[in-house]
């Protein structure tokens, strides 16, 4: 038996150049990135300009052209300050733009993923993408990349100054560079892999936290607090162990580089002392200062590069979400020409085969039936017979393997998903509400006035059930300040406002008392008159007055006829379910004639 959830994967080896290019695309255009690099370069030059000019000024102290040298020095300083401000503001804007763009792109990609993705991906893994990964994208990553660019450019500038002022010292620098590179290359894979494992290890921690929070009342009832606390503690320990591994690797690398820096500075100082008769004191001092600066830069550049490269792992992980297969197109060019029949549309299944996953057996196998416009059809069957799967196929939450589904004169596959799901309304067994006002929950698109919204709410019974009902009332997260029954009635009111051609009810009255159930059945008959309605039954009494009953068994259509006709089949599925429920229906032929009038051929 295959597992539902999939293991989290990670890339191996160094971060690819394509990942860096992807981040640059998130930052903005190539011209904007080039502008930032040039601003940072000018900023680094501006920092060196005053030192070089002071060295020149020192050699001309006897002439005492104070105003001239001071003016040039002030101009260089002003230029440096302006460029520094432009570069820092530009980098802040770039980092913010990249983080915002990545968040938006990942969110858009995520909401377009098929249901199979959410079934196989733990919620903690998704939370990790929008939690820790987004934090790295918001703060450290942009700052690290900016620091790397600054240090690289300053290193190049320092090398140029040293080469011009004390050329012999360049030999020591050239000898030390390969050793710096060797130390960094040795530690770089360890730091990158430790960072990837650290990011991955946070997903189980988020999952454990989310599971504990959502099932807290159950855990307390069964006294399982210690077990889940231990589970969460183990996840935290694993996360911290990988963080510690990364920090130790970075510290070891820095210690080796610091030792090499000391050797480089000592060598450079010795060379300058030996060359004291051939080098001007001011030039020698300038060269020694920049050797010390260069040594520090070489130490920081490798450490910063390792941290920046390891932080780019979050871009890799964002890229995984962006590359996840999506549902079909949300909109198609032909959608604008679609003229769906009103108020109801025919629904036809032709030899439909449906699998939740390619390797699984069909949940629907060769299903064929036709429902006329405006017909009310109840769907019954044992658990696992395919009742809810039928609605899943109609909404294209999972694409069918073969066959054809028609809504009105159009194939479902020829409609964009947005248009299809605007034509078809579903009220699930678990009602969905969002944080916001009652008005926004009932009419998210602001298409109706308050009077229409109140009328729909009153018709569905929410006003009677909740005396304090108000359109301005705030709905808390997941509708926690409303009972399950009240939330279900709100969903009915929302559907009543839209009154789409095809209405799907998936055991929608399971959480509603008998009195409100009867009220809703009356609303279905009177206010949804003309709409095509498919109802998956929890109580058989709710579909007793349906035009026809569709009985499913093991993914096949077992029966499809009027309730009275099916009751006469003593060994039939519907008749058996009715006997178990103690439901008694008339077996006259009046209903049969009505059903035959509504029936259309497949």
PDB file of N, CA and C in Angstrom, residues 156-192:
ATOM      1  N   UNK A 156      38.686  43.843  -4.858  1.00  0.00           N
ATOM      2  CA  UNK A 156      39.312  44.195  -6.139  1.00  0.00           C
ATOM      3  C   UNK A 156      39.981  45.561  -6.043  1.00  0.00           C
ATOM      4  N   UNK A 157      39.285  46.526  -5.440  1.00  0.00           N
ATOM      5  CA  UNK A 157      39.865  47.868  -5.286  1.00  0.00           C
ATOM      6  C   UNK A 157      41.132  47.829  -4.438  1.00  0.00           C
ATOM      7  N   UNK A 158      41.120  47.033  -3.354  1.00  0.00           N
ATOM      8  CA  UNK A 158      42.300  46.922  -2.487  1.00  0.00           C
ATOM      9  C   UNK A 158      43.475  46.318  -3.242  1.00  0.00           C
ATOM     10  N   UNK A 159      43.197  45.301  -4.055  1.00  0.00           N
ATOM     11  CA  UNK A 159      44.263  44.684  -4.852  1.00  0.00           C
ATOM     12  C   UNK A 159      44.887  45.696  -5.809  1.00  0.00           C
ATOM     13  N   UNK A 160      44.053  46.535  -6.400  1.00  0.00           N
ATOM     14  CA  UNK A 160      44.565  47.554  -7.324  1.00  0.00           C
ATOM     15  C   UNK A 160      45.461  48.542  -6.578  1.00  0.00           C
ATOM     16  N   UNK A 161      45.015  49.002  -5.393  1.00  0.00           N
ATOM     17  CA  UNK A 161      45.811  49.948  -4.604  1.00  0.00           C
ATOM     18  C   UNK A 161      47.146  49.323  -4.213  1.00  0.00           C
ATOM     19  N   UNK A 162      47.128  48.072  -3.769  1.00  0.00           N
ATOM     20  CA  UNK A 162      48.362  47.386  -3.363  1.00  0.00           C
ATOM     21  C   UNK A 162      49.283  47.198  -4.557  1.00  0.00           C
ATOM     22  N   UNK A 163      48.714  46.818  -5.690  1.00  0.00           N
ATOM     23  CA  UNK A 163      49.519  46.587  -6.891  1.00  0.00           C
ATOM     24  C   UNK A 163      50.230  47.862  -7.331  1.00  0.00           C
ATOM     25  N   UNK A 164      49.562  49.010  -7.179  1.00  0.00           N
ATOM     26  CA  UNK A 164      50.154  50.281  -7.601  1.00  0.00           C
ATOM     27  C   UNK A 164      51.163  50.793  -6.575  1.00  0.00           C
ATOM     28  N   UNK A 165      50.833  50.669  -5.286  1.00  0.00           N
ATOM     29  CA  UNK A 165      51.675  51.266  -4.245  1.00  0.00           C
ATOM     30  C   UNK A 165      52.860  50.382  -3.864  1.00  0.00           C
ATOM     31  N   UNK A 166      52.631  49.112  -3.581  1.00  0.00           N
ATOM     32  CA  UNK A 166      53.717  48.188  -3.181  1.00  0.00           C
ATOM     33  C   UNK A 166      53.593  46.901  -3.999  1.00  0.00           C
ATOM     34  N   UNK A 167      54.058  46.888  -5.237  1.00  0.00           N
ATOM     35  CA  UNK A 167      53.846  45.739  -6.129  1.00  0.00           C
ATOM     36  C   UNK A 167      54.372  44.424  -5.575  1.00  0.00           C
ATOM     37  N   UNK A 168      55.508  44.467  -4.817  1.00  0.00           N
ATOM     38  CA  UNK A 168      56.096  43.206  -4.348  1.00  0.00           C
ATOM     39  C   UNK A 168      55.173  42.474  -3.370  1.00  0.00           C
ATOM     40  N   UNK A 169      54.343  43.216  -2.663  1.00  0.00           N
ATOM     41  CA  UNK A 169      53.421  42.582  -1.707  1.00  0.00           C
ATOM     42  C   UNK A 169      52.373  41.743  -2.431  1.00  0.00           C
ATOM     43  N   UNK A 170      52.132  42.085  -3.702  1.00  0.00           N
ATOM     44  CA  UNK A 170      51.138  41.346  -4.485  1.00  0.00           C
ATOM     45  C   UNK A 170      51.497  39.870  -4.589  1.00  0.00           C
ATOM     46  N   UNK A 171      52.812  39.579  -4.567  1.00  0.00           N
ATOM     47  CA  UNK A 171      53.245  38.175  -4.663  1.00  0.00           C
ATOM     48  C   UNK A 171      52.714  37.380  -3.474  1.00  0.00           C
ATOM     49  N   UNK A 172      52.807  37.955  -2.266  1.00  0.00           N
ATOM     50  CA  UNK A 172      52.308  37.263  -1.070  1.00  0.00           C
ATOM     51  C   UNK A 172      50.801  37.049  -1.155  1.00  0.00           C
ATOM     52  N   UNK A 173      50.105  38.059  -1.692  1.00  0.00           N
ATOM     53  CA  UNK A 173      48.650  37.938  -1.833  1.00  0.00           C
ATOM     54  C   UNK A 173      48.302  36.825  -2.805  1.00  0.00           C
ATOM     55  N   UNK A 174      49.008  36.791  -3.939  1.00  0.00           N
ATOM     56  CA  UNK A 174      48.739  35.768  -4.959  1.00  0.00           C
ATOM     57  C   UNK A 174      49.018  34.372  -4.414  1.00  0.00           C
ATOM     58  N   UNK A 175      50.045  34.233  -3.573  1.00  0.00           N
ATOM     59  CA  UNK A 175      50.360  32.924  -2.989  1.00  0.00           C
ATOM     60  C   UNK A 175      49.272  32.491  -2.006  1.00  0.00           C
ATOM     61  N   UNK A 176      48.740  33.441  -1.244  1.00  0.00           N
ATOM     62  CA  UNK A 176      47.745  33.099  -0.218  1.00  0.00           C
ATOM     63  C   UNK A 176      46.355  32.834  -0.794  1.00  0.00           C
ATOM     64  N   UNK A 177      46.032  33.430  -1.939  1.00  0.00           N
ATOM     65  CA  UNK A 177      44.685  33.283  -2.494  1.00  0.00           C
ATOM     66  C   UNK A 177      44.282  31.828  -2.727  1.00  0.00           C
ATOM     67  N   UNK A 178      45.149  30.983  -3.341  1.00  0.00           N
ATOM     68  CA  UNK A 178      44.744  29.575  -3.523  1.00  0.00           C
ATOM     69  C   UNK A 178      44.483  28.853  -2.202  1.00  0.00           C
ATOM     70  N   UNK A 179      45.226  29.232  -1.146  1.00  0.00           N
ATOM     71  CA  UNK A 179      45.014  28.585   0.155  1.00  0.00           C
ATOM     72  C   UNK A 179      43.658  28.999   0.726  1.00  0.00           C
ATOM     73  N   UNK A 180      43.350  30.307   0.584  1.00  0.00           N
ATOM     74  CA  UNK A 180      42.012  30.762   0.984  1.00  0.00           C
ATOM     75  C   UNK A 180      40.938  29.964   0.252  1.00  0.00           C
ATOM     76  N   UNK A 181      41.114  29.816  -1.047  1.00  0.00           N
ATOM     77  CA  UNK A 181      40.127  29.104  -1.876  1.00  0.00           C
ATOM     78  C   UNK A 181      39.995  27.645  -1.452  1.00  0.00           C
ATOM     79  N   UNK A 182      41.128  27.011  -1.115  1.00  0.00           N
ATOM     80  CA  UNK A 182      41.108  25.602  -0.717  1.00  0.00           C
ATOM     81  C   UNK A 182      40.322  25.420   0.577  1.00  0.00           C
ATOM     82  N   UNK A 183      40.576  26.293   1.553  1.00  0.00           N
ATOM     83  CA  UNK A 183      39.857  26.185   2.831  1.00  0.00           C
ATOM     84  C   UNK A 183      38.360  26.383   2.615  1.00  0.00           C
ATOM     85  N   UNK A 184      38.012  27.380   1.820  1.00  0.00           N
ATOM     86  CA  UNK A 184      36.597  27.660   1.568  1.00  0.00           C
ATOM     87  C   UNK A 184      35.936  26.516   0.810  1.00  0.00           C
ATOM     88  N   UNK A 185      36.612  25.979  -0.202  1.00  0.00           N
ATOM     89  CA  UNK A 185      36.040  24.877  -0.985  1.00  0.00           C
ATOM     90  C   UNK A 185      35.824  23.639  -0.125  1.00  0.00           C
ATOM     91  N   UNK A 186      36.692  23.463   0.872  1.00  0.00           N
ATOM     92  CA  UNK A 186      36.578  22.289   1.744  1.00  0.00           C
ATOM     93  C   UNK A 186      35.348  22.396   2.651  1.00  0.00           C
ATOM     94  N   UNK A 187      35.073  23.589   3.166  1.00  0.00           N
ATOM     95  CA  UNK A 187      33.972  23.772   4.108  1.00  0.00           C
ATOM     96  C   UNK A 187      32.650  24.138   3.438  1.00  0.00           C
ATOM     97  N   UNK A 188      32.721  24.654   2.220  1.00  0.00           N
ATOM     98  CA  UNK A 188      31.519  25.138   1.544  1.00  0.00           C
ATOM     99  C   UNK A 188      30.422  24.081   1.427  1.00  0.00           C
ATOM    100  N   UNK A 189      30.698  22.844   0.948  1.00  0.00           N
ATOM    101  CA  UNK A 189      29.614  21.849   0.842  1.00  0.00           C
ATOM    102  C   UNK A 189      28.969  21.526   2.183  1.00  0.00           C
ATOM    103  N   UNK A 190      29.791  21.482   3.242  1.00  0.00           N
ATOM    104  CA  UNK A 190      29.252  21.159   4.567  1.00  0.00           C
ATOM    105  C   UNK A 190      28.268  22.229   5.030  1.00  0.00           C
ATOM    106  N   UNK A 191      28.646  23.493   4.850  1.00  0.00           N
ATOM    107  CA  UNK A 191      27.785  24.592   5.290  1.00  0.00           C
ATOM    108  C   UNK A 191      26.481  24.601   4.500  1.00  0.00           C
ATOM    109  N   UNK A 192      26.578  24.398   3.177  1.00  0.00           N
ATOM    110  CA  UNK A 192      25.379  24.431   2.329  1.00  0.00           C
ATOM    111  C   UNK A 192      24.437  23.283   2.680  1.00  0.00           C
TER     112      UNK A 192
END
